[in-house]
Short mmCIF file of C-alpha atoms in Angstrom, two decimals:
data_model
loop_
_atom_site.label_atom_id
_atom_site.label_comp_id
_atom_site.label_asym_id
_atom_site.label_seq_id
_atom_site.Cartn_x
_atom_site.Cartn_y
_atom_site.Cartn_z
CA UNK A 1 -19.21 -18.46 0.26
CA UNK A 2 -18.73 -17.41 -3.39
CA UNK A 3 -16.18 -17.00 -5.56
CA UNK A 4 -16.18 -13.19 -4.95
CA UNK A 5 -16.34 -13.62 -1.44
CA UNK A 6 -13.39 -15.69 -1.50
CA UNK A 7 -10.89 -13.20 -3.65
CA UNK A 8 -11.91 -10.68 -0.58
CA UNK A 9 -10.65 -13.07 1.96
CA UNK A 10 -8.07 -13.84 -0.18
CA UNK A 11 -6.76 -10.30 -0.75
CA UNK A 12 -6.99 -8.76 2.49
CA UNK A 13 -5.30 -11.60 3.59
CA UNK A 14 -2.35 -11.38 1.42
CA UNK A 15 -1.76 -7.54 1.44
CA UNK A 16 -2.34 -7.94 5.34
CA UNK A 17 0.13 -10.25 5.51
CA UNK A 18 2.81 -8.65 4.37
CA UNK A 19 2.45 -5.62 6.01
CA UNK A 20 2.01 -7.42 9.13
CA UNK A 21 5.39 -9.51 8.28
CA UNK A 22 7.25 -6.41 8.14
CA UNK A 23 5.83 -5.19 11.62
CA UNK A 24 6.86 -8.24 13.21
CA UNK A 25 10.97 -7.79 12.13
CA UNK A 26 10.97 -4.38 13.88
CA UNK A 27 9.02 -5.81 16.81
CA UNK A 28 11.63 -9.31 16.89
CA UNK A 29 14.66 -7.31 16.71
CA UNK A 30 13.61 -4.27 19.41
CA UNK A 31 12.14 -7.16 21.96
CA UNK A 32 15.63 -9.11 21.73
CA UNK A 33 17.63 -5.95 22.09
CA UNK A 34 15.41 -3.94 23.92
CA UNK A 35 13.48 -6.15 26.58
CA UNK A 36 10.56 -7.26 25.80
CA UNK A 37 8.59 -5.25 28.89
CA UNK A 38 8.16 -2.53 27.03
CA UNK A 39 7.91 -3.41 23.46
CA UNK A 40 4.79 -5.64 24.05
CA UNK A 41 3.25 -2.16 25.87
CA UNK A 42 3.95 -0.44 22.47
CA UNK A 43 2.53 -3.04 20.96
CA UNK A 44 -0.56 -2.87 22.89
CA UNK A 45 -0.90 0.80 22.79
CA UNK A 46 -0.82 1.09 18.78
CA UNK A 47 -3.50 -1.86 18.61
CA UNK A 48 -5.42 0.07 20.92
CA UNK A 49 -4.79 3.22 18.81
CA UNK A 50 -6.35 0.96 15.55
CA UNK A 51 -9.12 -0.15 16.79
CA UNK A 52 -10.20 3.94 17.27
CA UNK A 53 -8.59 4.85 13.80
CA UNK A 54 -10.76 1.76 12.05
CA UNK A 55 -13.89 2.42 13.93
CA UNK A 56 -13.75 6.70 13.21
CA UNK A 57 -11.92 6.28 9.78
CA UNK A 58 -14.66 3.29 8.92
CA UNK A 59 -17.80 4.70 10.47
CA UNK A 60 -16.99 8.27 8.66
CA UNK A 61 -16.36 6.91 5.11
CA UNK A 62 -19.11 4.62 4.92
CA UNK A 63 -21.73 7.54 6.75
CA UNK A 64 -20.32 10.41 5.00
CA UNK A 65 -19.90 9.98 1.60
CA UNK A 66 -22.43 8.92 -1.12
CA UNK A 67 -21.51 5.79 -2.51
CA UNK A 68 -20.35 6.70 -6.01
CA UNK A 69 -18.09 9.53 -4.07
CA UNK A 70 -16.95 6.81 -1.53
CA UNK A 71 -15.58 4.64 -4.72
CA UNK A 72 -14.41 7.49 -6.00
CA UNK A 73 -11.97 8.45 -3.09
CA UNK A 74 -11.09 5.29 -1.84
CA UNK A 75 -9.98 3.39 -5.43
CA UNK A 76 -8.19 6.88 -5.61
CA UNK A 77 -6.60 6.08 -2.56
CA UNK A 78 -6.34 2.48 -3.06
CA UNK A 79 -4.83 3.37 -6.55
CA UNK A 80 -2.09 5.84 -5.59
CA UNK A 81 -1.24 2.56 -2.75
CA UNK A 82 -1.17 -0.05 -5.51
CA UNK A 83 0.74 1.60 -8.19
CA UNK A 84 3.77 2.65 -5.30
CA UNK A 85 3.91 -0.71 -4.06
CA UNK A 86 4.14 -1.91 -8.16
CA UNK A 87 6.24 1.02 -8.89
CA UNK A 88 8.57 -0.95 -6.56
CA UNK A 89 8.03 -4.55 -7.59
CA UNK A 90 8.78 -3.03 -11.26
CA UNK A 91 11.86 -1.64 -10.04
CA UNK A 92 13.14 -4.84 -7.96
CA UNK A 93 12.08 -6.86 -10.54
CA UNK A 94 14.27 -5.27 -13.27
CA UNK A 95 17.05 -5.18 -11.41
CA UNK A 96 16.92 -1.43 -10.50
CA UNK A 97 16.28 -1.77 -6.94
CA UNK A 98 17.37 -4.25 -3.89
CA UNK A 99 14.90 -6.90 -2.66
CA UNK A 100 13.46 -6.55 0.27
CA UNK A 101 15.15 -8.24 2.71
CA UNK A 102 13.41 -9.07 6.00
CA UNK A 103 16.41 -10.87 7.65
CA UNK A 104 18.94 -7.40 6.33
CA UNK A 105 16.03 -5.71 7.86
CA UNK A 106 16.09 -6.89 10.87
CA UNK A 107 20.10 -7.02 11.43
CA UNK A 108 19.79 -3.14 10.72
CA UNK A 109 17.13 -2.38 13.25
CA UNK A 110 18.35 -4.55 15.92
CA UNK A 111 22.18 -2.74 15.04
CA UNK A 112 19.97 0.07 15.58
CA UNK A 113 18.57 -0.28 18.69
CA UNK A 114 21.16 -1.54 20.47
CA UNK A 115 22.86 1.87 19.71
CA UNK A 116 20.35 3.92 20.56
CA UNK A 117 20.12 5.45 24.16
CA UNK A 118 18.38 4.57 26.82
CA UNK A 119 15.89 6.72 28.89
CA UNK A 120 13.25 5.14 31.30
CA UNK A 121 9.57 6.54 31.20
CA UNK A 122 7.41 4.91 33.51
CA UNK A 123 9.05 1.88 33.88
CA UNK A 124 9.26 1.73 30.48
CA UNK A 125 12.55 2.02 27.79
CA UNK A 126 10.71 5.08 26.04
CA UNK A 127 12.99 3.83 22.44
CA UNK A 128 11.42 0.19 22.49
CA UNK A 129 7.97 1.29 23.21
CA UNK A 130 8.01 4.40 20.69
CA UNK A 131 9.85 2.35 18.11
CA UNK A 132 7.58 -0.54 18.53
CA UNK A 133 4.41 1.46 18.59
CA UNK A 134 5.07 3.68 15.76
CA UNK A 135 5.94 0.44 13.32
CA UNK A 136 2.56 -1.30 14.70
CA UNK A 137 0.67 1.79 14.29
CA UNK A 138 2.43 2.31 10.52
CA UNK A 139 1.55 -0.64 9.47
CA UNK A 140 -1.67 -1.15 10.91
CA UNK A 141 -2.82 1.63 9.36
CA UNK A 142 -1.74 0.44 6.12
CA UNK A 143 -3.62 -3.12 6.82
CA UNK A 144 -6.71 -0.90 8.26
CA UNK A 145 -7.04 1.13 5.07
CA UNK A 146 -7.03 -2.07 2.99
CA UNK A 147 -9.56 -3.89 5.21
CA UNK A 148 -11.79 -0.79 4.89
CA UNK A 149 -11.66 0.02 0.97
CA UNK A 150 -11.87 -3.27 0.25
CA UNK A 151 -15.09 -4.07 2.75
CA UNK A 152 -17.08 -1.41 2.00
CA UNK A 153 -16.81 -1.81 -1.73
CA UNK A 154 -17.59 -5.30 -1.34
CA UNK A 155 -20.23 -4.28 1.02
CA UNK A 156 -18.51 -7.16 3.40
CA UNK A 157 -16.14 -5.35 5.71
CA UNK A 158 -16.30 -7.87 8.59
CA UNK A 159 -15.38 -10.68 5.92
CA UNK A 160 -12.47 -8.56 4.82
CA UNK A 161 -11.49 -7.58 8.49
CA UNK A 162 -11.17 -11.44 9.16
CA UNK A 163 -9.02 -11.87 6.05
CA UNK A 164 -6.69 -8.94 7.34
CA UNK A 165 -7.07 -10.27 11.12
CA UNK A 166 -6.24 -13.96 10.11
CA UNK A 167 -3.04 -12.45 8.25
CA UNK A 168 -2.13 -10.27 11.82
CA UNK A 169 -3.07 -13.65 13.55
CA UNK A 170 -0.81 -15.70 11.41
CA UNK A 171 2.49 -13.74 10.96
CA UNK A 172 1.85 -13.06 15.38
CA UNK A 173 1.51 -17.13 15.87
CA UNK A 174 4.67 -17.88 13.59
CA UNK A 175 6.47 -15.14 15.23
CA UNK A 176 6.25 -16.14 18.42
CA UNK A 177 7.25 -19.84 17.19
CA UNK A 178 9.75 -19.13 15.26
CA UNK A 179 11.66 -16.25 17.54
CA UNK A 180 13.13 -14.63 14.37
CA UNK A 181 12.20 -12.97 11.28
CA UNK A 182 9.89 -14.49 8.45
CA UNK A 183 12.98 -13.85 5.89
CA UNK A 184 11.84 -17.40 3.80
CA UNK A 185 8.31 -15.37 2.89
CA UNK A 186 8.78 -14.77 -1.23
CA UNK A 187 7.84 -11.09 0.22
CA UNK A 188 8.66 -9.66 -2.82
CA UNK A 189 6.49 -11.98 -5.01
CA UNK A 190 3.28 -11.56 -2.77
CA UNK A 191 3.71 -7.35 -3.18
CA UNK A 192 3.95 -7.51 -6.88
CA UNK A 193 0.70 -9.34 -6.58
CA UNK A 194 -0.60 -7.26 -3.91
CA UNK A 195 0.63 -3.95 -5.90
CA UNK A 196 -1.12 -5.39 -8.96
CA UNK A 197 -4.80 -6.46 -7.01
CA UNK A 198 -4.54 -2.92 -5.42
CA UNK A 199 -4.17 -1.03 -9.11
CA UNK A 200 -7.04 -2.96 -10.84
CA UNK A 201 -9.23 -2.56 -8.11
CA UNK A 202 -8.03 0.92 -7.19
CA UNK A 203 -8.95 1.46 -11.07
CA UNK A 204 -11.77 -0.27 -11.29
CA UNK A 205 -13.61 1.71 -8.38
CA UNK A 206 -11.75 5.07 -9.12
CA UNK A 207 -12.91 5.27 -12.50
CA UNK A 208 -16.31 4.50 -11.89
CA UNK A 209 -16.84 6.36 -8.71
CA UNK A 210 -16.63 8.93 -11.51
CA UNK A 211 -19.77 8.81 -11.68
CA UNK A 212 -20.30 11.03 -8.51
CA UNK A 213 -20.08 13.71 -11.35
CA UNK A 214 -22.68 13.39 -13.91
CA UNK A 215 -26.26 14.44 -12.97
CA UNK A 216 -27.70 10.99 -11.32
CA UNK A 217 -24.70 11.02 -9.17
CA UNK A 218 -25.03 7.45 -9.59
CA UNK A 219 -21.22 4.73 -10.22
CA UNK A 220 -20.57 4.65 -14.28
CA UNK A 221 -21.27 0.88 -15.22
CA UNK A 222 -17.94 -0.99 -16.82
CA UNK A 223 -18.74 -2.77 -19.79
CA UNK A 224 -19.63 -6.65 -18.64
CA UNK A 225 -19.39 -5.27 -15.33
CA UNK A 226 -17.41 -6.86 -12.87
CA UNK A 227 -15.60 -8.79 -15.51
CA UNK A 228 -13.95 -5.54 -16.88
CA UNK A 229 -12.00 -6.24 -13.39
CA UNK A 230 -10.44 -9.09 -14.48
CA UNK A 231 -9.58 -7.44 -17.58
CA UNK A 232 -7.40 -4.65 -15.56
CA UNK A 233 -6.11 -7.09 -13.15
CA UNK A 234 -4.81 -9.10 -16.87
CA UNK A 235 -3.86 -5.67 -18.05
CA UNK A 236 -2.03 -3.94 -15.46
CA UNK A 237 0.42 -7.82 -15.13
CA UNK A 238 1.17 -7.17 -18.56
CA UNK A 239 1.81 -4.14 -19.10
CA UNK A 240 3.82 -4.59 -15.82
CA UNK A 241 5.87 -7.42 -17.20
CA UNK A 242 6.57 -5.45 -20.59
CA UNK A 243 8.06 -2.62 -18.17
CA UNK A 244 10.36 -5.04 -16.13
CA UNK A 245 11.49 -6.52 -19.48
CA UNK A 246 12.27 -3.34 -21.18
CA UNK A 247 13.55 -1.40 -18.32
CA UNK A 248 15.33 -4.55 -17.27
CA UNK A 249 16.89 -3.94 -21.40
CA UNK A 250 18.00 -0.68 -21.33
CA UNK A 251 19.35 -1.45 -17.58
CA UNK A 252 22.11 -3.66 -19.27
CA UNK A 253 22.87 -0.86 -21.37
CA UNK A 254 25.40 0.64 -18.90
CA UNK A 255 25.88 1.29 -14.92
CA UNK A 256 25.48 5.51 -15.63
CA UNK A 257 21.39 4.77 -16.87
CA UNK A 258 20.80 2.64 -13.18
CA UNK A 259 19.42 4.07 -10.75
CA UNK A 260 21.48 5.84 -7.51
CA UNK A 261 21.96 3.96 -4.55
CA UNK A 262 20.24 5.79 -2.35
CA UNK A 263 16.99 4.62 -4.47
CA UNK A 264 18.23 1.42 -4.66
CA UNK A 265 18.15 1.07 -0.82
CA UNK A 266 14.76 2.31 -0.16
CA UNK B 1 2.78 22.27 16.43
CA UNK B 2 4.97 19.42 16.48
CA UNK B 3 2.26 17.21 16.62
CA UNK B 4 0.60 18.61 13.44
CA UNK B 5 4.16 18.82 12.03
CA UNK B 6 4.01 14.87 12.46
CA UNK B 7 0.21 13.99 11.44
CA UNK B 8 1.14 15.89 8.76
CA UNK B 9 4.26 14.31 7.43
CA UNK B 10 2.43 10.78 8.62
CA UNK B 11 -0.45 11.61 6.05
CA UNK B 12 2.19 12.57 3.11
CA UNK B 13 4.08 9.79 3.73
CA UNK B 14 0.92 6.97 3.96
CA UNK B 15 -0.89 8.67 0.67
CA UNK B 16 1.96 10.69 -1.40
CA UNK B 17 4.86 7.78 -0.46
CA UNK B 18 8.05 8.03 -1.79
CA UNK B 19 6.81 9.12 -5.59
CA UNK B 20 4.51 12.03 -5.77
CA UNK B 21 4.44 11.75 -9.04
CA UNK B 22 2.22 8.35 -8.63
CA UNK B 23 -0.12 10.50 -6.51
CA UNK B 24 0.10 13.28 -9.33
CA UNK B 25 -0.74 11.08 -12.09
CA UNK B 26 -4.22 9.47 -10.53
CA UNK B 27 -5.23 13.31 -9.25
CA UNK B 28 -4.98 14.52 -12.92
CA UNK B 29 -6.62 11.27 -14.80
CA UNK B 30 -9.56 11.61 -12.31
CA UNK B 31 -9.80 15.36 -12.34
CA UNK B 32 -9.60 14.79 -15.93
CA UNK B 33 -12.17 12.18 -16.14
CA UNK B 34 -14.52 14.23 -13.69
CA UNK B 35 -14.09 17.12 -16.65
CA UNK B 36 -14.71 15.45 -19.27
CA UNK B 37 -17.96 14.49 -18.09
CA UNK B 38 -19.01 17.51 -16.54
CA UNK B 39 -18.58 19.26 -19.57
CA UNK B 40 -20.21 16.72 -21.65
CA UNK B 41 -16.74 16.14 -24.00
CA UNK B 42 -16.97 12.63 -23.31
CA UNK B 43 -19.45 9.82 -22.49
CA UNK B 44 -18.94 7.47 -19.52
CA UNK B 45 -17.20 4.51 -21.83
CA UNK B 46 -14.71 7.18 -23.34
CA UNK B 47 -13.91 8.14 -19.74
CA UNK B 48 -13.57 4.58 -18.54
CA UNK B 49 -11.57 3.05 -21.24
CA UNK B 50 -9.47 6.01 -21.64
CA UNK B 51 -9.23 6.83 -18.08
CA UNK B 52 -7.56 3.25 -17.40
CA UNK B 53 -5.25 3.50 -20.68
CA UNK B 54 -4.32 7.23 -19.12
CA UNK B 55 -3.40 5.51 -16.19
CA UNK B 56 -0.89 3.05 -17.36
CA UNK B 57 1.10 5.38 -20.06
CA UNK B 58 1.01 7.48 -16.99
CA UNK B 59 2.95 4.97 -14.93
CA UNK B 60 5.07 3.96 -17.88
CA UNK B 61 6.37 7.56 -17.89
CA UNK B 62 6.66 8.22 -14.15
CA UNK B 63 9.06 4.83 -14.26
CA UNK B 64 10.88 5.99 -17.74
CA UNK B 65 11.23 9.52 -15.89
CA UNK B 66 12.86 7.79 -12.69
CA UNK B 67 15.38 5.89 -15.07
CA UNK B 68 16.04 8.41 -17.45
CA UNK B 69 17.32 10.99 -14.56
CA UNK B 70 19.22 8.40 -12.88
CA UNK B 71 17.10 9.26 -9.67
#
C-alpha cells in the first residue's frame, strides 16, 4: 500500500470511529433500559437501510456527475461537515463550549428512556427500536457520506469502506466487551483532527472541482499538486489554534462575552 | 407530508447543522469562485489561493460573530 493509500484508511477510520462511538452510547443505554429484543431489531433495520442509502447515494454520485462537478459537490459537502465539526472543537477548545461527554451522554439517554412510555408494536417496544434505529441510521449516514467522498476522490472506495467498516467493527467488538460506554476515547481530540482532515480536503477538492466551470470542464491543478494538501491541512491547524488562543483571550475578559448555555450544551 | 416534513428537516440538519452560516460561507466562496472564472476576472491560481484564504477569514468571522452576540 502507499503512503496515500494509508492516510485513506487512516481517515475513514478515525472520522468513522467516532461517529460510530457515539452510536454505540445511545444503543448501550436504550438496550440496558429498554431490552435488548428490540433495540438489536433497530439496529438491524437502519444497517439494512445503509447498505440501500450507500449503494443509491454511491452508484448516483459516481454515474451522474462529471468528475470535476463530483469534486466540486462533494468537498462542498465535505467542507460545510469539516468546518461544523471544527467550529465545535474551536469552541470546546477555548473554553466556550462543554466537552463532549460520552459517559454524561449516556446517563441522559438512559434517564431518558427509562421515562419514556411504553407501547408494543409487533412484539417490539416501538421507543427502543425507533430510538435505536434513528441514532444508527444518523450516524451511519454520517460515516456513509465520509466513506463515499473520500473513496471516490481517491478513486478507492472499497479501501475507504474498510477503513470506515473496521472503525463500525471496532467500537461494535469493544462494546459488546466492555458493556458500557467508550467515555476514556480522547473523543474530543480525534474530532478536532477529524474536523481539520475534513476542511483541507473538503477545500482541496471544492476549490478545484471549480474547474467544472471554465470551458474544458476539466479539475483546476493546485500548485505542486497534491502537496498544496498538506499545505491546507498545516494551514487550517493554525489558523485553528490562533482562534482557540484568541477567542480563548477575550473569553477571560468577562462571563457577559461567553457564550449562552444553551450553546454551551449542544 | 410528515414524512417529507422529516426527510426534509433530516437533510437540513446532516448538511446545514447547527450553523448555517458555515453552510453560507462555502456556498458564496464557491459561487464566487465559479464567477470569477466564468467571467474571466480571475485565473484558476487567483481563485485557488484566494478561494482557500476566503474560506478561513470566513470562518474566523462566523466564530467572532457567534462570540460577539453572546449566541
Amino acid at each position: 500500500m502507499t503512503a496515500a493509500d494509508w492516510g485513506l484508511l487512516t481517515s475513514t477510520f478515525v472520522a468513522s470511529f467516532v461517529e460510530c462511538v457515539e452510536a454505540l452510547t445511545i444503543v448501550l443505554a436504550l438496550g440496558v433500559t429498554r431490552g435488548w429484543r428490540s433495540v438489536v431489531a433497530g439496529v438491524f433495520a437502519a444497517l439494512v437501510a445503509l447498505v440501500f442509502f450507500t449503494f443509491f447515494a454511491g452508484y448516483a454520485l459516481a454515474s451522474w456527475l462529471p468528475a470535476a462537478a463530483l469534486k466540486l459537490v462533494v468537498g462542498g459537502l465535505m467542507l460545510i461537515f469539516g468546518l461544523q465539526w471544527l467550529r465545535k472543537a474551536v469552541l470546546r477548545s477555548a473554553g466556550l463550549k462543554a466537552m463532549h461527554d460520552e459517559a454524561a451522554a449516556y446517563v441522559e439517554q438512559a434517564q431518558t428512556a427509562r421515562n419514556a412510555r411504553t407501547q408494543t408494536i409487533f412484539g417490539l417496544d416501538a421507543f427502543g427500536f425507533i430510538v435505536a434505529m434513528k441514532a444508527v441510521f444518523l450516524e451511519g449516514v454520517e460515516v456513509t457520506f465520509i466513506v463515499i467522498t473520500f473513496g471516490l476522490n481517491a478513486d478507492n472506495v472499497s479501501l475507504a469502506a474498510l477503513g470506515g467498516g473496521s472503525a463500525a467493527v471496532v467500537v461494535a467488538g469493544l462494546g459488546l466487551w466492555l458493556h458500557r460506554p467508550l467515555a476514556k476515547i480522547p473523543e474530543n481530540a480525534l474530532k478536532y483532527t477529524v474536523g481539520l482532515v475534513l476542511t483541507a480536503f473538503g477545500t482541496f477538492w471544492s476549490l478545484e472541482g471549480l474547474g467544472f466551470f471554465v470551458s474544458s470542464r476539466q479539475s483546476l491543478d493546485w500548485p505542486a499538486d497534491d502537496w498544496a494538501l498538506l499545505v491546507l491541512l498545516v494551514a487550517w491547524a493554525l489558523w485553528s489554534w490562533l482562534l482557540v488562543m484568541w477567542l480563548s483571550r477575550h473569553a477571560a475578559g468577562g462571563p457577559e462575552r461567553k457564550l449562552r448555555p444553551k450553546e454551551l450544551a449542544t | 407530508m410528515m414524512v417529507a416534513r422529516a426527510v426534509w428537516r433530516f437533510l437540513v440538519d446532516l448538511l446545514i447543522g447547527d450553523d448555517p452560516k458555515i453552510a453560507a460561507i462555502v456556498v458564496l466562496v464557491l459561487l464566487g469562485g465559479a464567477g470569477a472564472l466564468v467571467t474571466g476576472i480571475a485565473g484558476p491560481l487567483v481563485v485557488l489561493t484566494c478561494g482557500a484564504v476566503t474560506l478561513m477569514v470566513g470562518f474566523a468571522l462566523s466564530l467572532t460573530l457567534d462570540f460577539a452576540r453572546g449566541r
